[in-house]
Amino acid sequence: MDFSFSTEEEAFRQEVRGFLEENLPDPVPTTPEFLREWNAKLRAKRWVGFAWPKEEGGGGGSLIEQYILKEEMSLRRAPPLGSDFMGLAWVGPALIRHGSEAQKKRFLSDILDSSSLWCTGYSEPDSGSDLASLKTRAVRDGDEYVVNGQKIWTSAAKQAKWIFNLVRTESSSRYGGITCLLIPMDTPGIEIHPIDNLSGRPGFNEVFFTDVRVPVENRLGKEGEGWRVVMGALANERSGISESTEMTRKLDSLIELARNSRKAGRPALEDTSVRRELAAFDTRIEAMRLNGMRNLSRQLKGDPPSSETSINKLLRGALEIRMAELSLEVLGSASQLEGPWQNAALSFHGTVIGGGTPNIQRNIIGERILGLPKD
Ligand SMILES: Cc1cc2nc3c(=O)[nH]c(=O)nc-3n(C[C@H](O)[C@H](O)[C@H](O)COP(=O)(O)OP(=O)(O)OC[C@H]3O[C@@H](n4cnc5c(N)ncnc54)[C@H](O)[C@@H]3O)c2cc1C
């Protein structure tokens, strides 16, 4: 297997570096004005939606160059490519795959321009890991669906303009009775109740639907095709090929923390157990990178992201938790104070669950990759 990049790909890397040198101040500002300008510059270069087809408003770039772009951005700790995270990561790709021409026209450019914000309505109080058991009901009434039910853990629902929502249109078929609806969050009958998480910040919400009327034209794919739509969207959510670069940056910060903290009277970085753990993190991040490459090479052959994305999701979760725990050990009594590592330690447990718990990833790896029998 050859992991080297072609001359054109290396030239593109230099172009990205040059752009970052010219346009990204150090330290990186976090003001809304800067982020707006930054998104506009990236959009003008067609780097937001880099690998989306040109006819859909994207950059028409290759997946390898997209990987290089994300890697270089992450190395410089640049803000994300566009601000509509869910729109870019899975709603847009699902629209490109399953949407009508009218839907693509209506939604894609807003996602690329960072002028929309999507949230995702999968989980319900009794349907998380077993998502296909969802009960929020949509009943057809002429040219509309009437939606009743409840979603939970809906990240960013309070700020979002639209929800990518799974509903049940048929109760006799478990998978074939699920449909995907695109619903404006200001539709009468939608009520949002924020839920505070462990770190004290509002993150996710309960979303209640009472007789919410949704035009049939807002259905993504055919009635009963929602499961197919969402399986692709979930693989996109978990694929995160460039995540290994992000984890490398986190490891760099952890090494810095260990260098500047003291354990038993000497720099924590000199402690053998700390050094062993840091080395193990580095090895696992490299495994993530290579697995990401494996998934990328599948996609280059025209296949969609596969079950292998679960491997990186699982690896990342375990890494996030152990890195956060080690940071608290290194901080010692200072771990009781407020700070970025302390906050991270409070949020990582949730991050690991979002997009599917570790047990569910293990089931997917066991059944779909290793071919083990379903228990
Ligand atoms: C930070 C965060 C953000 C989120 N954002 C969203 C969002 O935007 N939209 C959305 O719809 N949802 C969101 N979720 C919800 C998330 O998808 C669910 O929490 C997750 O799928 C687990 O479902 P559950 O909470 O109902 O747990 P359950 O499914 O009840 O699981 C409970 C426990 O049982 C285990 N378990 C369940 N089934 C099996 C099995 N078959 N085999 C082995 N073990 C099993 C699980 O691993 C877990 O440990 C978010 C969650 C978090 C933490």
Short mmCIF file of C-alpha atoms and ligand atoms in Angstrom, two decimals:
data_model
loop_
_atom_site.label_atom_id
_atom_site.label_comp_id
_atom_site.label_asym_id
_atom_site.label_seq_id
_atom_site.Cartn_x
_atom_site.Cartn_y
_atom_site.Cartn_z
CA MET A 1 0.00 0.00 0.00
CA ASP A 2 1.44 3.39 -0.99
CA PHE A 3 0.61 6.23 1.40
CA SER A 4 2.67 8.91 -0.37
CA PHE A 5 0.97 11.90 -2.04
CA SER A 6 1.33 12.83 -5.72
CA THR A 7 3.17 15.99 -6.88
CA GLU A 8 -0.21 17.70 -7.50
CA GLU A 9 -1.43 16.75 -4.03
CA GLU A 10 1.75 18.08 -2.42
CA ALA A 11 1.36 21.30 -4.48
CA PHE A 12 -2.18 21.62 -3.10
CA ARG A 13 -0.82 21.18 0.44
CA GLN A 14 1.55 24.10 -0.22
CA GLU A 15 -1.37 26.19 -1.51
CA VAL A 16 -3.32 25.51 1.71
CA ARG A 17 -0.29 26.36 3.84
CA GLY A 18 0.20 29.62 1.90
CA PHE A 19 -3.46 30.53 2.39
CA LEU A 20 -3.27 29.85 6.11
CA GLU A 21 -0.04 31.83 6.42
CA GLU A 22 -1.68 34.81 4.76
CA ASN A 23 -5.15 34.67 6.30
CA LEU A 24 -5.05 33.01 9.71
CA PRO A 25 -3.81 35.24 12.55
CA ASP A 26 -1.95 33.69 15.49
CA PRO A 27 -3.60 33.39 17.99
CA VAL A 28 -6.76 32.56 16.09
CA PRO A 29 -9.56 35.05 16.93
CA THR A 30 -12.88 33.56 18.03
CA THR A 31 -15.12 36.60 17.44
CA PRO A 32 -18.28 36.12 15.32
CA GLU A 33 -16.99 38.80 12.87
CA PHE A 34 -13.74 36.91 12.28
CA LEU A 35 -15.60 33.60 11.84
CA ARG A 36 -17.98 35.22 9.34
CA GLU A 37 -15.08 36.63 7.31
CA TRP A 38 -13.19 33.36 7.57
CA ASN A 39 -16.17 31.32 6.31
CA ALA A 40 -16.69 33.78 3.43
CA LYS A 41 -13.03 33.44 2.37
CA LEU A 42 -13.17 29.65 2.50
CA ARG A 43 -16.45 29.65 0.59
CA ALA A 44 -14.98 31.92 -2.10
CA LYS A 45 -12.20 29.34 -2.58
CA ARG A 46 -14.83 26.56 -2.68
CA TRP A 47 -13.11 24.88 0.24
CA VAL A 48 -16.36 24.54 2.21
CA GLY A 49 -18.00 21.40 0.78
CA PHE A 50 -14.63 20.79 -0.89
CA ALA A 51 -15.50 17.34 -2.28
CA TRP A 52 -19.17 18.03 -3.02
CA PRO A 53 -19.94 18.05 -6.76
CA LYS A 54 -19.41 21.40 -8.48
CA GLU A 55 -22.98 21.36 -9.84
CA GLU A 56 -24.23 21.26 -6.21
CA GLY A 57 -22.15 24.31 -5.31
CA GLY A 58 -19.21 22.37 -3.86
CA GLY A 59 -15.56 22.41 -4.85
CA GLY A 60 -15.60 19.20 -6.92
CA GLY A 61 -12.26 18.35 -5.26
CA SER A 62 -10.83 14.91 -4.65
CA LEU A 63 -11.24 13.11 -1.31
CA ILE A 64 -7.45 12.97 -0.94
CA GLU A 65 -7.14 16.74 -1.33
CA GLN A 66 -10.00 17.19 1.10
CA TYR A 67 -8.05 15.07 3.58
CA ILE A 68 -4.97 17.26 3.02
CA LEU A 69 -7.06 20.43 3.45
CA LYS A 70 -8.57 19.22 6.74
CA GLU A 71 -5.19 18.00 7.97
CA GLU A 72 -3.49 21.34 7.31
CA MET A 73 -6.40 23.27 8.86
CA SER A 74 -6.24 21.12 11.96
CA LEU A 75 -2.42 21.45 12.19
CA ARG A 76 -2.85 25.25 12.35
CA ARG A 77 -5.83 24.92 14.73
CA ALA A 78 -7.97 26.82 12.21
CA PRO A 79 -11.74 27.17 12.82
CA PRO A 80 -13.85 24.49 11.11
CA LEU A 81 -14.58 24.61 7.38
CA GLY A 82 -18.01 26.30 7.58
CA SER A 83 -20.18 26.68 10.67
CA ASP A 84 -23.19 24.46 9.90
CA PHE A 85 -21.50 21.35 11.27
CA MET A 86 -24.37 18.85 10.89
CA GLY A 87 -25.44 20.42 7.60
CA LEU A 88 -21.99 19.88 6.14
CA ALA A 89 -21.17 16.54 7.72
CA TRP A 90 -24.34 14.56 6.99
CA VAL A 91 -27.44 16.56 5.98
CA GLY A 92 -25.77 17.93 2.82
CA PRO A 93 -24.33 14.56 1.73
CA ALA A 94 -27.77 12.95 2.35
CA LEU A 95 -29.43 15.67 0.25
CA ILE A 96 -26.93 15.15 -2.57
CA ARG A 97 -27.63 11.40 -2.50
CA HIS A 98 -31.38 11.31 -1.92
CA GLY A 99 -32.73 14.85 -2.42
CA SER A 100 -34.94 16.18 -5.23
CA GLU A 101 -33.54 18.97 -7.42
CA ALA A 102 -35.82 21.45 -5.61
CA GLN A 103 -34.53 20.33 -2.19
CA LYS A 104 -30.89 20.59 -3.27
CA LYS A 105 -31.52 24.08 -4.62
CA ARG A 106 -33.30 25.13 -1.47
CA PHE A 107 -30.84 23.83 1.14
CA LEU A 108 -27.33 23.21 -0.17
CA SER A 109 -26.12 26.75 -0.77
CA ASP A 110 -27.33 27.86 2.69
CA ILE A 111 -25.33 25.03 4.25
CA LEU A 112 -22.24 26.00 2.25
CA ASP A 113 -22.69 29.71 3.05
CA SER A 114 -22.95 28.93 6.79
CA SER A 115 -26.31 30.72 6.79
CA SER A 116 -28.31 27.66 7.91
CA LEU A 117 -27.96 25.56 11.03
CA TRP A 118 -29.26 22.00 11.15
CA CYS A 119 -29.96 19.76 14.10
CA THR A 120 -30.65 16.02 14.08
CA GLY A 121 -33.78 14.34 15.43
CA TYR A 122 -33.02 10.63 15.81
CA SER A 123 -33.11 9.72 19.54
CA GLU A 124 -36.28 9.46 21.58
CA PRO A 125 -36.77 8.72 25.28
CA ASP A 126 -37.14 4.97 24.57
CA SER A 127 -35.14 4.77 21.32
CA GLY A 128 -31.40 5.49 21.34
CA SER A 129 -29.17 2.55 20.48
CA ASP A 130 -32.23 0.75 19.16
CA LEU A 131 -33.07 3.64 16.87
CA ALA A 132 -35.40 1.61 14.65
CA SER A 133 -37.86 1.38 17.55
CA LEU A 134 -38.61 5.13 17.24
CA LYS A 135 -42.25 6.13 17.69
CA THR A 136 -42.62 9.78 16.64
CA ARG A 137 -45.49 9.44 14.21
CA ALA A 138 -46.18 11.16 10.91
CA VAL A 139 -49.62 10.63 9.40
CA ARG A 140 -50.31 11.72 5.83
CA ASP A 141 -53.10 14.30 5.47
CA GLY A 142 -53.37 15.44 1.83
CA ASP A 143 -50.17 17.27 0.87
CA GLU A 144 -48.91 17.32 4.44
CA TYR A 145 -47.70 15.02 7.20
CA VAL A 146 -48.96 15.61 10.73
CA VAL A 147 -46.18 14.84 13.21
CA ASN A 148 -46.66 13.94 16.90
CA GLY A 149 -44.05 12.69 19.35
CA GLN A 150 -40.83 13.55 21.14
CA LYS A 151 -37.11 13.65 20.41
CA ILE A 152 -34.39 13.89 23.07
CA TRP A 153 -30.68 14.76 23.31
CA THR A 154 -31.13 16.95 20.22
CA SER A 155 -27.87 18.95 20.06
CA ALA A 156 -28.20 22.62 19.04
CA ALA A 157 -32.01 22.41 18.67
CA LYS A 158 -32.39 25.80 20.32
CA GLN A 159 -30.23 27.56 17.71
CA ALA A 160 -31.07 25.40 14.68
CA LYS A 161 -33.27 26.56 11.83
CA TRP A 162 -34.03 23.05 10.56
CA ILE A 163 -34.24 19.54 11.94
CA PHE A 164 -33.23 16.41 10.00
CA ASN A 165 -35.93 14.29 11.57
CA LEU A 166 -36.78 10.60 11.59
CA VAL A 167 -40.44 9.69 11.94
CA ARG A 168 -42.57 6.55 11.78
CA THR A 169 -44.98 6.52 8.83
CA GLU A 170 -45.88 2.83 9.11
CA SER A 171 -46.01 0.71 12.26
CA SER A 172 -46.08 -2.80 10.77
CA SER A 173 -42.58 -2.58 9.26
CA ARG A 174 -39.70 -1.89 11.69
CA TYR A 175 -37.17 -0.48 9.21
CA GLY A 176 -39.43 0.09 6.20
CA GLY A 177 -41.80 2.25 8.27
CA ILE A 178 -39.25 5.00 8.92
CA THR A 179 -39.20 8.23 6.90
CA CYS A 180 -36.94 11.29 6.97
CA LEU A 181 -38.56 14.73 7.13
CA LEU A 182 -36.83 18.13 6.89
CA ILE A 183 -38.72 20.42 9.25
CA PRO A 184 -38.27 24.14 9.98
CA MET A 185 -37.77 24.58 13.73
CA ASP A 186 -40.18 27.52 13.85
CA THR A 187 -43.13 25.40 12.66
CA PRO A 188 -46.14 25.79 15.00
CA GLY A 189 -46.41 22.83 17.39
CA ILE A 190 -42.64 22.43 17.98
CA GLU A 191 -41.53 23.05 21.57
CA ILE A 192 -37.90 22.94 22.69
CA HIS A 193 -36.79 22.28 26.28
CA PRO A 194 -33.02 22.64 26.92
CA ILE A 195 -31.20 20.02 29.04
CA ASP A 196 -28.08 21.10 30.96
CA ASN A 197 -25.17 18.67 30.77
CA LEU A 198 -22.59 17.72 33.43
CA SER A 199 -20.32 20.66 32.54
CA GLY A 200 -23.22 23.05 33.27
CA ARG A 201 -23.51 24.24 29.66
CA PRO A 202 -26.72 23.88 27.69
CA GLY A 203 -25.94 21.47 24.89
CA PHE A 204 -28.84 19.30 24.03
CA ASN A 205 -32.60 19.52 24.23
CA GLU A 206 -35.90 17.74 24.27
CA VAL A 207 -38.01 18.55 21.20
CA PHE A 208 -41.77 18.00 21.35
CA PHE A 209 -43.97 17.76 18.25
CA THR A 210 -47.72 18.37 18.63
CA ASP A 211 -49.74 18.24 15.40
CA VAL A 212 -46.79 19.70 13.46
CA ARG A 213 -47.79 20.04 9.79
CA VAL A 214 -44.97 19.34 7.32
CA PRO A 215 -45.42 19.62 3.54
CA VAL A 216 -44.83 16.32 1.71
CA GLU A 217 -42.22 18.13 -0.42
CA ASN A 218 -40.06 18.25 2.75
CA ARG A 219 -39.70 14.47 2.77
CA LEU A 220 -36.13 13.33 1.97
CA GLY A 221 -36.23 10.17 -0.15
CA LYS A 222 -39.36 8.09 -0.54
CA GLU A 223 -41.78 7.29 2.27
CA GLY A 224 -40.28 4.34 4.17
CA GLU A 225 -36.72 5.04 2.94
CA GLY A 226 -35.61 6.91 6.07
CA TRP A 227 -33.53 4.02 7.41
CA ARG A 228 -31.43 3.92 4.22
CA VAL A 229 -30.98 7.71 4.37
CA VAL A 230 -29.89 7.63 7.99
CA MET A 231 -27.47 4.70 7.70
CA GLY A 232 -25.43 6.71 5.17
CA ALA A 233 -25.70 9.81 7.37
CA LEU A 234 -24.47 7.89 10.44
CA ALA A 235 -21.49 6.47 8.55
CA ASN A 236 -20.63 10.06 7.54
CA GLU A 237 -21.01 11.17 11.17
CA ARG A 238 -18.59 8.47 12.31
CA SER A 239 -16.12 8.59 9.41
CA GLY A 240 -14.15 11.69 10.53
CA ILE A 241 -11.04 10.81 8.55
CA SER A 242 -9.22 13.94 9.69
CA GLU A 243 -10.00 13.20 13.34
CA SER A 244 -6.60 11.60 13.88
CA THR A 245 -4.96 14.98 13.18
CA GLU A 246 -7.24 16.58 15.78
CA MET A 247 -6.24 13.88 18.26
CA THR A 248 -2.56 14.53 17.48
CA ARG A 249 -3.13 18.20 18.34
CA LYS A 250 -4.77 17.15 21.61
CA LEU A 251 -1.84 14.87 22.37
CA ASP A 252 0.58 17.77 21.69
CA SER A 253 -1.35 19.86 24.23
CA LEU A 254 -1.29 17.02 26.75
CA ILE A 255 2.48 16.61 26.33
CA GLU A 256 2.83 20.36 26.89
CA LEU A 257 0.71 20.10 30.03
CA ALA A 258 2.87 17.23 31.32
CA ARG A 259 6.01 19.24 30.56
CA ASN A 260 4.74 22.17 32.61
CA SER A 261 3.19 20.25 35.53
CA ARG A 262 4.98 18.58 38.42
CA LYS A 263 4.44 15.07 39.76
CA ALA A 264 6.30 13.92 42.90
CA GLY A 265 8.58 16.96 42.72
CA ARG A 266 9.68 16.71 39.07
CA PRO A 267 8.15 17.47 35.65
CA ALA A 268 5.29 15.02 35.00
CA LEU A 269 6.81 14.35 31.57
CA GLU A 270 9.72 12.60 33.34
CA ASP A 271 7.36 10.16 35.07
CA THR A 272 7.64 6.70 33.47
CA SER A 273 3.94 5.85 33.73
CA VAL A 274 2.96 9.18 32.13
CA ARG A 275 5.47 8.69 29.31
CA ARG A 276 4.18 5.15 28.67
CA GLU A 277 0.62 6.39 28.40
CA LEU A 278 1.60 9.22 26.05
CA ALA A 279 3.43 6.75 23.82
CA ALA A 280 0.40 4.44 23.81
CA PHE A 281 -1.83 7.37 22.79
CA ASP A 282 0.49 8.15 19.90
CA THR A 283 0.33 4.54 18.71
CA ARG A 284 -3.48 4.47 18.86
CA ILE A 285 -3.75 7.76 16.99
CA GLU A 286 -1.55 6.30 14.26
CA ALA A 287 -3.89 3.29 14.11
CA MET A 288 -6.79 5.74 13.71
CA ARG A 289 -4.97 7.52 10.89
CA LEU A 290 -4.28 4.29 9.03
CA ASN A 291 -7.85 3.06 9.50
CA GLY A 292 -9.06 6.45 8.22
CA MET A 293 -6.83 5.95 5.16
CA ARG A 294 -8.35 2.49 4.64
CA ASN A 295 -11.82 3.99 4.67
CA LEU A 296 -10.68 6.80 2.39
CA SER A 297 -9.25 4.34 -0.13
CA ARG A 298 -12.62 2.50 -0.17
CA GLN A 299 -14.38 5.78 -0.92
CA LEU A 300 -11.88 6.54 -3.70
CA LYS A 301 -13.03 3.30 -5.33
CA GLY A 302 -16.58 4.67 -5.25
CA ASP A 303 -17.88 2.87 -2.15
CA PRO A 304 -19.70 4.84 0.58
CA PRO A 305 -18.16 5.11 4.09
CA SER A 306 -18.49 1.62 5.59
CA SER A 307 -18.85 -0.07 8.99
CA GLU A 308 -15.09 0.42 9.43
CA THR A 309 -15.89 3.97 10.53
CA SER A 310 -17.03 2.37 13.79
CA ILE A 311 -13.41 1.39 14.52
CA ASN A 312 -12.29 5.02 14.61
CA LYS A 313 -15.36 6.08 16.57
CA LEU A 314 -14.49 3.44 19.19
CA LEU A 315 -10.78 4.27 19.23
CA ARG A 316 -11.43 7.98 19.51
CA GLY A 317 -13.89 7.53 22.39
CA ALA A 318 -11.45 5.42 24.42
CA LEU A 319 -8.65 7.90 23.71
CA GLU A 320 -10.72 10.96 24.63
CA ILE A 321 -11.65 9.48 28.00
CA ARG A 322 -8.18 8.24 28.95
CA MET A 323 -6.50 11.46 27.77
CA ALA A 324 -8.92 13.49 29.90
CA GLU A 325 -8.29 11.25 32.92
CA LEU A 326 -4.51 11.50 32.49
CA SER A 327 -4.74 15.30 32.21
CA LEU A 328 -6.50 15.40 35.61
CA GLU A 329 -3.86 13.10 37.13
CA VAL A 330 -1.11 15.36 35.76
CA LEU A 331 -2.85 18.48 37.05
CA GLY A 332 -3.06 16.97 40.54
CA SER A 333 -4.88 19.24 43.00
CA ALA A 334 -5.24 21.91 40.25
CA SER A 335 -7.71 19.52 38.57
CA GLN A 336 -10.32 20.84 41.03
CA LEU A 337 -10.10 24.31 39.43
CA GLU A 338 -11.93 25.53 36.31
CA GLY A 339 -9.94 25.09 33.08
CA PRO A 340 -10.02 23.65 29.56
CA TRP A 341 -8.84 20.14 30.57
CA GLN A 342 -11.24 20.04 33.50
CA ASN A 343 -14.13 21.08 31.21
CA ALA A 344 -13.04 18.54 28.62
CA ALA A 345 -13.07 15.81 31.29
CA LEU A 346 -16.70 16.65 32.04
CA SER A 347 -17.82 16.61 28.39
CA PHE A 348 -15.85 13.68 26.96
CA HIS A 349 -18.14 11.03 28.41
CA GLY A 350 -21.02 12.56 26.45
CA THR A 351 -19.00 12.92 23.26
CA VAL A 352 -18.26 9.21 23.39
CA ILE A 353 -22.00 8.38 23.46
CA GLY A 354 -23.16 10.84 20.74
CA GLY A 355 -23.44 9.13 17.32
CA GLY A 356 -23.73 5.67 18.96
CA THR A 357 -22.30 4.21 22.19
CA PRO A 358 -19.04 2.20 22.34
CA ASN A 359 -21.06 -1.03 22.83
CA ILE A 360 -22.97 -0.35 19.64
CA GLN A 361 -19.71 0.26 17.73
CA ARG A 362 -18.41 -3.06 19.10
CA ASN A 363 -21.57 -4.81 17.89
CA ILE A 364 -21.14 -3.29 14.41
CA ILE A 365 -17.48 -4.32 14.25
CA GLY A 366 -18.30 -7.83 15.49
CA GLU A 367 -21.26 -8.45 13.21
CA ARG A 368 -20.46 -6.54 10.02
CA ILE A 369 -16.65 -6.60 9.89
CA LEU A 370 -15.73 -9.81 11.72
CA GLY A 371 -18.87 -11.68 10.64
CA LEU A 372 -19.63 -12.87 14.20
CA PRO A 373 -23.15 -14.12 14.89
CA LYS A 374 -25.70 -11.65 16.29
CA ASP A 375 -26.30 -12.35 19.96
C1 LIG B 1 -23.21 14.65 23.57
C2 LIG B 1 -24.38 13.97 22.92
C3 LIG B 1 -24.97 14.52 21.81
C4 LIG B 1 -26.06 13.90 21.21
N1 LIG B 1 -26.67 14.51 20.15
C5 LIG B 1 -27.75 13.93 19.59
C6 LIG B 1 -28.43 14.59 18.52
O1 LIG B 1 -28.08 15.69 18.10
N2 LIG B 1 -29.53 13.98 18.00
C7 LIG B 1 -29.97 12.76 18.44
O2 LIG B 1 -30.95 12.25 17.90
N3 LIG B 1 -29.34 12.12 19.47
C8 LIG B 1 -28.26 12.69 20.05
N4 LIG B 1 -27.64 12.07 21.11
C9 LIG B 1 -28.19 10.82 21.64
C10 LIG B 1 -27.35 9.58 21.35
O3 LIG B 1 -27.42 9.24 19.98
C11 LIG B 1 -27.87 8.47 22.25
O4 LIG B 1 -27.66 8.88 23.59
C12 LIG B 1 -27.18 7.16 21.99
O5 LIG B 1 -27.51 6.65 20.73
C13 LIG B 1 -27.51 6.11 23.08
O6 LIG B 1 -28.89 6.02 23.26
P1 LIG B 1 -29.54 6.10 24.72
O7 LIG B 1 -29.03 7.32 25.40
O8 LIG B 1 -31.00 5.94 24.57
O9 LIG B 1 -28.93 4.85 25.51
P2 LIG B 1 -29.43 3.36 25.43
O10 LIG B 1 -29.62 2.96 24.03
O11 LIG B 1 -30.57 3.18 26.36
O12 LIG B 1 -28.17 2.58 25.99
C14 LIG B 1 -27.91 2.43 27.38
C15 LIG B 1 -26.72 1.50 27.55
O13 LIG B 1 -27.03 0.19 27.03
C16 LIG B 1 -26.07 -0.20 26.06
N5 LIG B 1 -26.74 -0.94 24.97
C17 LIG B 1 -27.92 -0.62 24.37
N6 LIG B 1 -28.19 -1.50 23.40
C18 LIG B 1 -27.18 -2.39 23.38
C19 LIG B 1 -26.88 -3.56 22.60
N7 LIG B 1 -27.69 -3.95 21.60
N8 LIG B 1 -25.73 -4.22 22.83
C20 LIG B 1 -24.88 -3.82 23.82
N9 LIG B 1 -25.12 -2.74 24.60
C21 LIG B 1 -26.24 -2.05 24.39
C22 LIG B 1 -25.48 1.10 25.52
O14 LIG B 1 -24.18 0.90 25.01
C23 LIG B 1 -25.46 1.97 26.78
O15 LIG B 1 -24.32 1.68 27.55
C24 LIG B 1 -26.56 12.67 21.73
C25 LIG B 1 -25.97 12.11 22.86
C26 LIG B 1 -24.90 12.75 23.47
C27 LIG B 1 -24.32 12.14 24.70
#
